[in-house]
PDB file of C-alpha atoms in Angstrom:
ATOM      1  CA  UNK K   1     -22.357 239.759  93.506  1.00 82.00           C
ATOM      2  CA  UNK K   2     -25.491 240.046  95.589  1.00 89.00           C
ATOM      3  CA  UNK K   3     -27.762 237.404  97.141  1.00 93.00           C
ATOM      4  CA  UNK K   4     -31.318 238.416  97.353  1.00 96.00           C
ATOM      5  CA  UNK K   5     -34.019 236.709  99.336  1.00 96.00           C
ATOM      6  CA  UNK K   6     -37.763 237.423  99.177  1.00 97.00           C
ATOM      7  CA  UNK K   7     -40.637 236.500 101.365  1.00 97.00           C
ATOM      8  CA  UNK K   8     -43.154 235.064 100.891  1.00 97.00           C
ATOM      9  CA  UNK K   9     -42.199 232.857  98.016  1.00 96.00           C
ATOM     10  CA  UNK K  10     -45.868 232.534  97.072  1.00 96.00           C
ATOM     11  CA  UNK K  11     -49.235 233.413  98.463  1.00 97.00           C
ATOM     12  CA  UNK K  12     -52.976 233.086  97.711  1.00 97.00           C
ATOM     13  CA  UNK K  13     -54.972 236.098  98.852  1.00 97.00           C
ATOM     14  CA  UNK K  14     -58.549 237.183  98.745  1.00 97.00           C
ATOM     15  CA  UNK K  15     -59.590 240.258  96.920  1.00 97.00           C
ATOM     16  CA  UNK K  16     -59.660 243.441  98.933  1.00 97.00           C
ATOM     17  CA  UNK K  17     -56.892 242.353 101.228  1.00 97.00           C
ATOM     18  CA  UNK K  18     -53.173 243.529 101.170  1.00 98.00           C
ATOM     19  CA  UNK K  19     -49.896 241.610 101.101  1.00 98.00           C
ATOM     20  CA  UNK K  20     -46.572 242.938 101.990  1.00 98.00           C
ATOM     21  CA  UNK K  21     -43.561 241.388 100.230  1.00 98.00           C
ATOM     22  CA  UNK K  22     -40.108 241.586 101.828  1.00 98.00           C
ATOM     23  CA  UNK K  23     -36.761 241.772 100.037  1.00 98.00           C
ATOM     24  CA  UNK K  24     -33.498 241.317 101.873  1.00 98.00           C
ATOM     25  CA  UNK K  25     -30.000 241.742 100.350  1.00 97.00           C
ATOM     26  CA  UNK K  26     -26.750 240.309 101.701  1.00 96.00           C
ATOM     27  CA  UNK K  27     -24.911 243.551 101.183  1.00 94.00           C
ATOM     28  CA  UNK K  28     -25.667 247.352 101.327  1.00 93.00           C
ATOM     29  CA  UNK K  29     -26.947 248.810  98.135  1.00 91.00           C
ATOM     30  CA  UNK K  30     -28.027 252.177  97.086  1.00 87.00           C
ATOM     31  CA  UNK K  31     -30.940 251.400  94.878  1.00 87.00           C
ATOM     32  CA  UNK K  32     -33.364 248.608  94.890  1.00 94.00           C
ATOM     33  CA  UNK K  33     -36.079 248.076  92.386  1.00 95.00           C
ATOM     34  CA  UNK K  34     -39.441 246.350  92.321  1.00 97.00           C
ATOM     35  CA  UNK K  35     -40.761 244.672  89.116  1.00 96.00           C
ATOM     36  CA  UNK K  36     -44.079 243.074  88.329  1.00 96.00           C
ATOM     37  CA  UNK K  37     -44.388 240.162  85.826  1.00 95.00           C
ATOM     38  CA  UNK K  38     -47.923 239.416  84.926  1.00 95.00           C
ATOM     39  CA  UNK K  39     -48.686 235.846  83.683  1.00 91.00           C
ATOM     40  CA  UNK K  40     -46.983 235.037  80.468  1.00 88.00           C
ATOM     41  CA  UNK K  41     -45.627 238.580  80.236  1.00 90.00           C
ATOM     42  CA  UNK K  42     -42.376 240.505  80.603  1.00 91.00           C
ATOM     43  CA  UNK K  43     -41.187 242.488  83.590  1.00 93.00           C
ATOM     44  CA  UNK K  44     -42.446 245.903  84.205  1.00 94.00           C
ATOM     45  CA  UNK K  45     -40.699 248.349  86.732  1.00 94.00           C
ATOM     46  CA  UNK K  46     -43.037 249.450  89.435  1.00 96.00           C
ATOM     47  CA  UNK K  47     -40.661 251.722  91.419  1.00 95.00           C
ATOM     48  CA  UNK K  48     -37.171 252.456  92.605  1.00 93.00           C
ATOM     49  CA  UNK K  49     -36.894 252.101  96.391  1.00 93.00           C
ATOM     50  CA  UNK K  50     -34.540 254.882  97.699  1.00 85.00           C
ATOM     51  CA  UNK K  51     -33.135 254.673 101.204  1.00 85.00           C
ATOM     52  CA  UNK K  52     -34.063 257.790 103.244  1.00 82.00           C
ATOM     53  CA  UNK K  53     -36.570 259.154 100.763  1.00 84.00           C
ATOM     54  CA  UNK K  54     -39.814 258.279  99.084  1.00 88.00           C
ATOM     55  CA  UNK K  55     -39.934 255.787  96.298  1.00 93.00           C
ATOM     56  CA  UNK K  56     -39.906 256.744  92.754  1.00 92.00           C
ATOM     57  CA  UNK K  57     -42.809 255.291  90.857  1.00 95.00           C
ATOM     58  CA  UNK K  58     -43.163 254.620  87.108  1.00 93.00           C
ATOM     59  CA  UNK K  59     -45.972 255.643  85.032  1.00 92.00           C
ATOM     60  CA  UNK K  60     -49.099 253.658  85.855  1.00 95.00           C
ATOM     61  CA  UNK K  61     -48.061 252.817  89.382  1.00 96.00           C
ATOM     62  CA  UNK K  62     -49.125 254.909  92.432  1.00 96.00           C
ATOM     63  CA  UNK K  63     -48.085 254.880  96.120  1.00 96.00           C
ATOM     64  CA  UNK K  64     -51.454 254.286  97.378  1.00 97.00           C
ATOM     65  CA  UNK K  65     -51.689 250.923  95.531  1.00 97.00           C
ATOM     66  CA  UNK K  66     -48.028 249.908  95.945  1.00 98.00           C
ATOM     67  CA  UNK K  67     -46.540 251.581  99.066  1.00 97.00           C
ATOM     68  CA  UNK K  68     -42.860 250.911  99.447  1.00 97.00           C
ATOM     69  CA  UNK K  69     -40.619 251.082 102.446  1.00 95.00           C
ATOM     70  CA  UNK K  70     -36.775 251.224 102.479  1.00 95.00           C
ATOM     71  CA  UNK K  71     -35.726 251.489 106.176  1.00 93.00           C
ATOM     72  CA  UNK K  72     -32.091 250.684 105.525  1.00 93.00           C
ATOM     73  CA  UNK K  73     -29.552 249.752 102.706  1.00 93.00           C
ATOM     74  CA  UNK K  74     -30.335 245.988 102.840  1.00 95.00           C
ATOM     75  CA  UNK K  75     -34.081 245.773 103.051  1.00 96.00           C
ATOM     76  CA  UNK K  76     -37.222 246.860 101.370  1.00 97.00           C
ATOM     77  CA  UNK K  77     -40.929 246.061 101.440  1.00 97.00           C
ATOM     78  CA  UNK K  78     -43.618 246.327  98.765  1.00 98.00           C
ATOM     79  CA  UNK K  79     -47.305 246.213  99.699  1.00 98.00           C
ATOM     80  CA  UNK K  80     -49.851 245.318  97.222  1.00 98.00           C
ATOM     81  CA  UNK K  81     -52.994 247.084  98.597  1.00 98.00           C
ATOM     82  CA  UNK K  82     -56.653 246.363  98.104  1.00 97.00           C
ATOM     83  CA  UNK K  83     -55.856 243.333  95.747  1.00 97.00           C
ATOM     84  CA  UNK K  84     -57.973 242.401  92.845  1.00 97.00           C
ATOM     85  CA  UNK K  85     -57.483 239.325  90.545  1.00 97.00           C
ATOM     86  CA  UNK K  86     -55.595 241.601  88.121  1.00 96.00           C
ATOM     87  CA  UNK K  87     -52.799 241.826  90.673  1.00 97.00           C
ATOM     88  CA  UNK K  88     -51.962 238.213  90.271  1.00 97.00           C
ATOM     89  CA  UNK K  89     -48.380 238.323  89.200  1.00 97.00           C
ATOM     90  CA  UNK K  90     -44.821 237.548  90.232  1.00 96.00           C
ATOM     91  CA  UNK K  91     -43.232 240.407  92.037  1.00 97.00           C
ATOM     92  CA  UNK K  92     -39.403 240.637  91.832  1.00 96.00           C
ATOM     93  CA  UNK K  93     -37.025 242.870  93.605  1.00 96.00           C
ATOM     94  CA  UNK K  94     -33.552 243.634  92.228  1.00 95.00           C
ATOM     95  CA  UNK K  95     -30.508 245.521  93.023  1.00 94.00           C
ATOM     96  CA  UNK K  96     -27.818 246.995  90.671  1.00 87.00           C
ATOM     97  CA  UNK K  97     -24.415 245.572  90.369  1.00 83.00           C
ATOM     98  CA  UNK K  98     -21.486 246.318  88.161  1.00 80.00           C
ATOM     99  CA  UNK K  99     -22.983 246.333  84.748  1.00 79.00           C
ATOM    100  CA  UNK K 100     -25.747 243.965  85.837  1.00 85.00           C
ATOM    101  CA  UNK K 101     -28.737 243.586  88.081  1.00 88.00           C
ATOM    102  CA  UNK K 102     -29.301 240.836  90.618  1.00 92.00           C
ATOM    103  CA  UNK K 103     -32.840 239.550  91.082  1.00 94.00           C
ATOM    104  CA  UNK K 104     -34.519 237.932  93.974  1.00 95.00           C
ATOM    105  CA  UNK K 105     -36.448 234.614  93.335  1.00 95.00           C
ATOM    106  CA  UNK K 106     -39.641 236.379  93.114  1.00 95.00           C
ATOM    107  CA  UNK K 107     -43.041 236.172  95.004  1.00 97.00           C
ATOM    108  CA  UNK K 108     -45.766 234.524  93.073  1.00 96.00           C
ATOM    109  CA  UNK K 109     -49.105 236.074  94.056  1.00 97.00           C
ATOM    110  CA  UNK K 110     -52.627 234.729  93.230  1.00 97.00           C
ATOM    111  CA  UNK K 111     -55.621 236.855  94.003  1.00 97.00           C
ATOM    112  CA  UNK K 112     -58.978 235.057  94.172  1.00 96.00           C
TER     113      UNK K 112
ATOM    114  CA  UNK L   1     -44.235 250.549  78.730  1.00 42.00           C
ATOM    115  CA  UNK L   2     -41.991 248.055  77.170  1.00 46.00           C
ATOM    116  CA  UNK L   3     -38.956 249.072  75.183  1.00 57.00           C
ATOM    117  CA  UNK L   4     -39.327 246.711  72.322  1.00 64.00           C
ATOM    118  CA  UNK L   5     -40.119 243.518  70.877  1.00 74.00           C
ATOM    119  CA  UNK L   6     -38.473 240.087  70.795  1.00 79.00           C
ATOM    120  CA  UNK L   7     -38.871 237.488  68.269  1.00 83.00           C
ATOM    121  CA  UNK L   8     -39.649 234.710  68.159  1.00 89.00           C
ATOM    122  CA  UNK L   9     -42.020 234.579  70.969  1.00 90.00           C
ATOM    123  CA  UNK L  10     -41.587 230.950  71.204  1.00 93.00           C
ATOM    124  CA  UNK L  11     -38.740 228.647  69.893  1.00 94.00           C
ATOM    125  CA  UNK L  12     -38.550 224.871  70.020  1.00 96.00           C
ATOM    126  CA  UNK L  13     -35.368 223.088  68.842  1.00 96.00           C
ATOM    127  CA  UNK L  14     -33.519 219.771  69.307  1.00 97.00           C
ATOM    128  CA  UNK L  15     -30.655 219.502  71.653  1.00 97.00           C
ATOM    129  CA  UNK L  16     -27.390 220.331  69.865  1.00 97.00           C
ATOM    130  CA  UNK L  17     -29.094 222.778  67.519  1.00 97.00           C
ATOM    131  CA  UNK L  18     -28.407 226.525  67.719  1.00 97.00           C
ATOM    132  CA  UNK L  19     -30.987 228.948  68.986  1.00 97.00           C
ATOM    133  CA  UNK L  20     -31.203 232.522  67.865  1.00 97.00           C
ATOM    134  CA  UNK L  21     -33.397 235.134  69.529  1.00 96.00           C
ATOM    135  CA  UNK L  22     -33.890 238.747  68.389  1.00 96.00           C
ATOM    136  CA  UNK L  23     -34.596 241.914  70.280  1.00 94.00           C
ATOM    137  CA  UNK L  24     -35.505 245.291  69.087  1.00 94.00           C
ATOM    138  CA  UNK L  25     -35.756 248.564  71.099  1.00 92.00           C
ATOM    139  CA  UNK L  26     -36.943 252.049  70.663  1.00 89.00           C
ATOM    140  CA  UNK L  27     -34.621 254.639  72.312  1.00 86.00           C
ATOM    141  CA  UNK L  28     -30.901 255.235  72.494  1.00 87.00           C
ATOM    142  CA  UNK L  29     -29.168 253.061  75.008  1.00 88.00           C
ATOM    143  CA  UNK L  30     -25.945 252.893  76.961  1.00 87.00           C
ATOM    144  CA  UNK L  31     -25.986 249.006  77.012  1.00 90.00           C
ATOM    145  CA  UNK L  32     -28.117 245.981  76.307  1.00 93.00           C
ATOM    146  CA  UNK L  33     -28.366 242.965  78.515  1.00 94.00           C
ATOM    147  CA  UNK L  34     -29.754 239.502  78.107  1.00 96.00           C
ATOM    148  CA  UNK L  35     -31.373 237.469  81.072  1.00 95.00           C
ATOM    149  CA  UNK L  36     -32.582 233.975  81.499  1.00 96.00           C
ATOM    150  CA  UNK L  37     -35.571 233.136  83.608  1.00 95.00           C
ATOM    151  CA  UNK L  38     -36.376 229.451  84.470  1.00 92.00           C
ATOM    152  CA  UNK L  39     -40.085 228.613  85.137  1.00 83.00           C
ATOM    153  CA  UNK L  40     -41.065 232.083  86.424  1.00 69.00           C
ATOM    154  CA  UNK L  41     -38.416 232.334  88.929  1.00 79.00           C
ATOM    155  CA  UNK L  42     -35.780 235.035  89.321  1.00 84.00           C
ATOM    156  CA  UNK L  43     -33.796 236.375  86.477  1.00 91.00           C
ATOM    157  CA  UNK L  44     -30.158 235.404  85.826  1.00 92.00           C
ATOM    158  CA  UNK L  45     -27.833 237.793  84.048  1.00 93.00           C
ATOM    159  CA  UNK L  46     -26.208 236.333  80.990  1.00 95.00           C
ATOM    160  CA  UNK L  47     -24.250 238.976  79.160  1.00 95.00           C
ATOM    161  CA  UNK L  48     -24.046 242.646  78.606  1.00 94.00           C
ATOM    162  CA  UNK L  49     -23.072 244.488  75.454  1.00 95.00           C
ATOM    163  CA  UNK L  50     -22.280 248.156  75.474  1.00 93.00           C
ATOM    164  CA  UNK L  51     -23.677 250.588  72.798  1.00 92.00           C
ATOM    165  CA  UNK L  52     -20.147 250.969  71.254  1.00 94.00           C
ATOM    166  CA  UNK L  53     -19.682 247.239  70.888  1.00 96.00           C
ATOM    167  CA  UNK L  54     -20.912 245.100  67.904  1.00 97.00           C
ATOM    168  CA  UNK L  55     -20.361 241.564  69.141  1.00 98.00           C
ATOM    169  CA  UNK L  56     -19.589 239.787  72.395  1.00 97.00           C
ATOM    170  CA  UNK L  57     -19.036 236.164  73.310  1.00 96.00           C
ATOM    171  CA  UNK L  58     -19.475 234.307  76.612  1.00 95.00           C
ATOM    172  CA  UNK L  59     -19.104 230.516  76.440  1.00 97.00           C
ATOM    173  CA  UNK L  60     -21.805 229.214  74.176  1.00 97.00           C
ATOM    174  CA  UNK L  61     -23.425 232.539  73.982  1.00 97.00           C
ATOM    175  CA  UNK L  62     -22.891 235.142  71.199  1.00 98.00           C
ATOM    176  CA  UNK L  63     -24.587 238.531  71.357  1.00 98.00           C
ATOM    177  CA  UNK L  64     -24.731 241.103  68.524  1.00 98.00           C
ATOM    178  CA  UNK L  65     -25.825 244.684  68.615  1.00 97.00           C
ATOM    179  CA  UNK L  66     -26.750 246.929  65.787  1.00 96.00           C
ATOM    180  CA  UNK L  67     -27.478 250.355  67.125  1.00 94.00           C
ATOM    181  CA  UNK L  68     -28.400 251.740  63.654  1.00 95.00           C
ATOM    182  CA  UNK L  69     -31.244 249.222  63.570  1.00 95.00           C
ATOM    183  CA  UNK L  70     -31.897 249.277  67.276  1.00 94.00           C
ATOM    184  CA  UNK L  71     -31.633 245.456  67.425  1.00 95.00           C
ATOM    185  CA  UNK L  72     -29.768 242.757  69.141  1.00 96.00           C
ATOM    186  CA  UNK L  73     -29.552 239.011  68.740  1.00 97.00           C
ATOM    187  CA  UNK L  74     -28.629 236.298  71.147  1.00 97.00           C
ATOM    188  CA  UNK L  75     -27.217 232.991  69.707  1.00 98.00           C
ATOM    189  CA  UNK L  76     -26.892 229.940  71.978  1.00 98.00           C
ATOM    190  CA  UNK L  77     -24.816 227.344  70.192  1.00 97.00           C
ATOM    191  CA  UNK L  78     -24.969 223.579  70.732  1.00 97.00           C
ATOM    192  CA  UNK L  79     -28.008 223.839  72.920  1.00 97.00           C
ATOM    193  CA  UNK L  80     -28.822 221.670  75.820  1.00 97.00           C
ATOM    194  CA  UNK L  81     -32.050 220.604  77.516  1.00 96.00           C
ATOM    195  CA  UNK L  82     -31.018 222.720  80.424  1.00 95.00           C
ATOM    196  CA  UNK L  83     -31.102 225.881  78.173  1.00 97.00           C
ATOM    197  CA  UNK L  84     -34.941 225.457  78.253  1.00 97.00           C
ATOM    198  CA  UNK L  85     -36.097 228.840  79.654  1.00 96.00           C
ATOM    199  CA  UNK L  86     -37.455 232.251  78.880  1.00 95.00           C
ATOM    200  CA  UNK L  87     -34.905 234.810  77.556  1.00 96.00           C
ATOM    201  CA  UNK L  88     -35.246 238.606  77.942  1.00 95.00           C
ATOM    202  CA  UNK L  89     -33.315 241.433  76.577  1.00 95.00           C
ATOM    203  CA  UNK L  90     -33.176 244.600  78.740  1.00 94.00           C
ATOM    204  CA  UNK L  91     -31.971 248.112  78.075  1.00 92.00           C
ATOM    205  CA  UNK L  92     -31.191 251.184  80.083  1.00 84.00           C
ATOM    206  CA  UNK L  93     -32.023 254.506  78.623  1.00 66.00           C
ATOM    207  CA  UNK L  94     -29.170 256.608  77.380  1.00 60.00           C
ATOM    208  CA  UNK L  95     -28.775 259.688  79.431  1.00 57.00           C
ATOM    209  CA  UNK L  96     -30.564 258.041  82.378  1.00 54.00           C
ATOM    210  CA  UNK L  97     -27.620 258.991  84.583  1.00 55.00           C
ATOM    211  CA  UNK L  98     -26.976 255.372  85.540  1.00 57.00           C
ATOM    212  CA  UNK L  99     -30.252 255.076  87.441  1.00 67.00           C
ATOM    213  CA  UNK L 100     -30.116 251.241  87.150  1.00 75.00           C
ATOM    214  CA  UNK L 101     -33.660 251.132  85.708  1.00 84.00           C
ATOM    215  CA  UNK L 102     -34.024 248.454  83.026  1.00 89.00           C
ATOM    216  CA  UNK L 103     -36.643 248.169  80.332  1.00 89.00           C
ATOM    217  CA  UNK L 104     -37.440 244.593  79.275  1.00 92.00           C
ATOM    218  CA  UNK L 105     -38.456 243.210  75.958  1.00 92.00           C
ATOM    219  CA  UNK L 106     -41.307 240.774  75.615  1.00 92.00           C
ATOM    220  CA  UNK L 107     -39.102 237.695  75.918  1.00 93.00           C
ATOM    221  CA  UNK L 108     -38.532 234.462  73.959  1.00 95.00           C
ATOM    222  CA  UNK L 109     -39.557 231.148  75.409  1.00 95.00           C
ATOM    223  CA  UNK L 110     -37.047 228.481  74.375  1.00 97.00           C
ATOM    224  CA  UNK L 111     -37.665 224.745  74.534  1.00 97.00           C
ATOM    225  CA  UNK L 112     -34.808 222.402  73.909  1.00 97.00           C
ATOM    226  CA  UNK L 113     -35.974 218.832  73.399  1.00 96.00           C
ATOM    227  CA  UNK L 114     -33.548 216.073  74.538  1.00 92.00           C
TER     228      UNK L 114
END
């Protein structure tokens, strides 16, 4: 199994600012994933964070808005840039296990 | 985009009753998983069923998969108040070379009344 922590757990931000979310895993993993969960909605994959290469973004998500870093096999960051109220969501990171995925507790973001 | 639909969107039952949630998906899959989420927190993996399996049990959970109908159901028997949560199905795409990417259904919010 994998234990994942995220920082911050929640934040309230002003529009136009940026927030960087950290994801730390207690073991080395090849792939890490970032998901967004808008209020009352399901999870949508933002991107796959690859160690040593650029992240792979899903349709509708771009690097300028959601830059991702993956400096090593246990850590990744997601930045939500130039925020607007529509970015208010829970952001979750996850890693693949054996026939499962492990999720962090999420970062609850409110943009005013 | 979301893989499919789940129904019902919301379900309210009494403790001790059974809860059944359904999930439909659109593309061929390698496997289908069910997750639980408590109060907007992180997801917890419940059970995985492979595309060549039709039924799987884990404790009070029973999952079925019908690949011809591209649908799955999750049955929670003898429900408890602690089962109150949102439940999501998630699929990987067949032929995705084990990328680990999951596509989630819309989810069912279950409330179990004491």
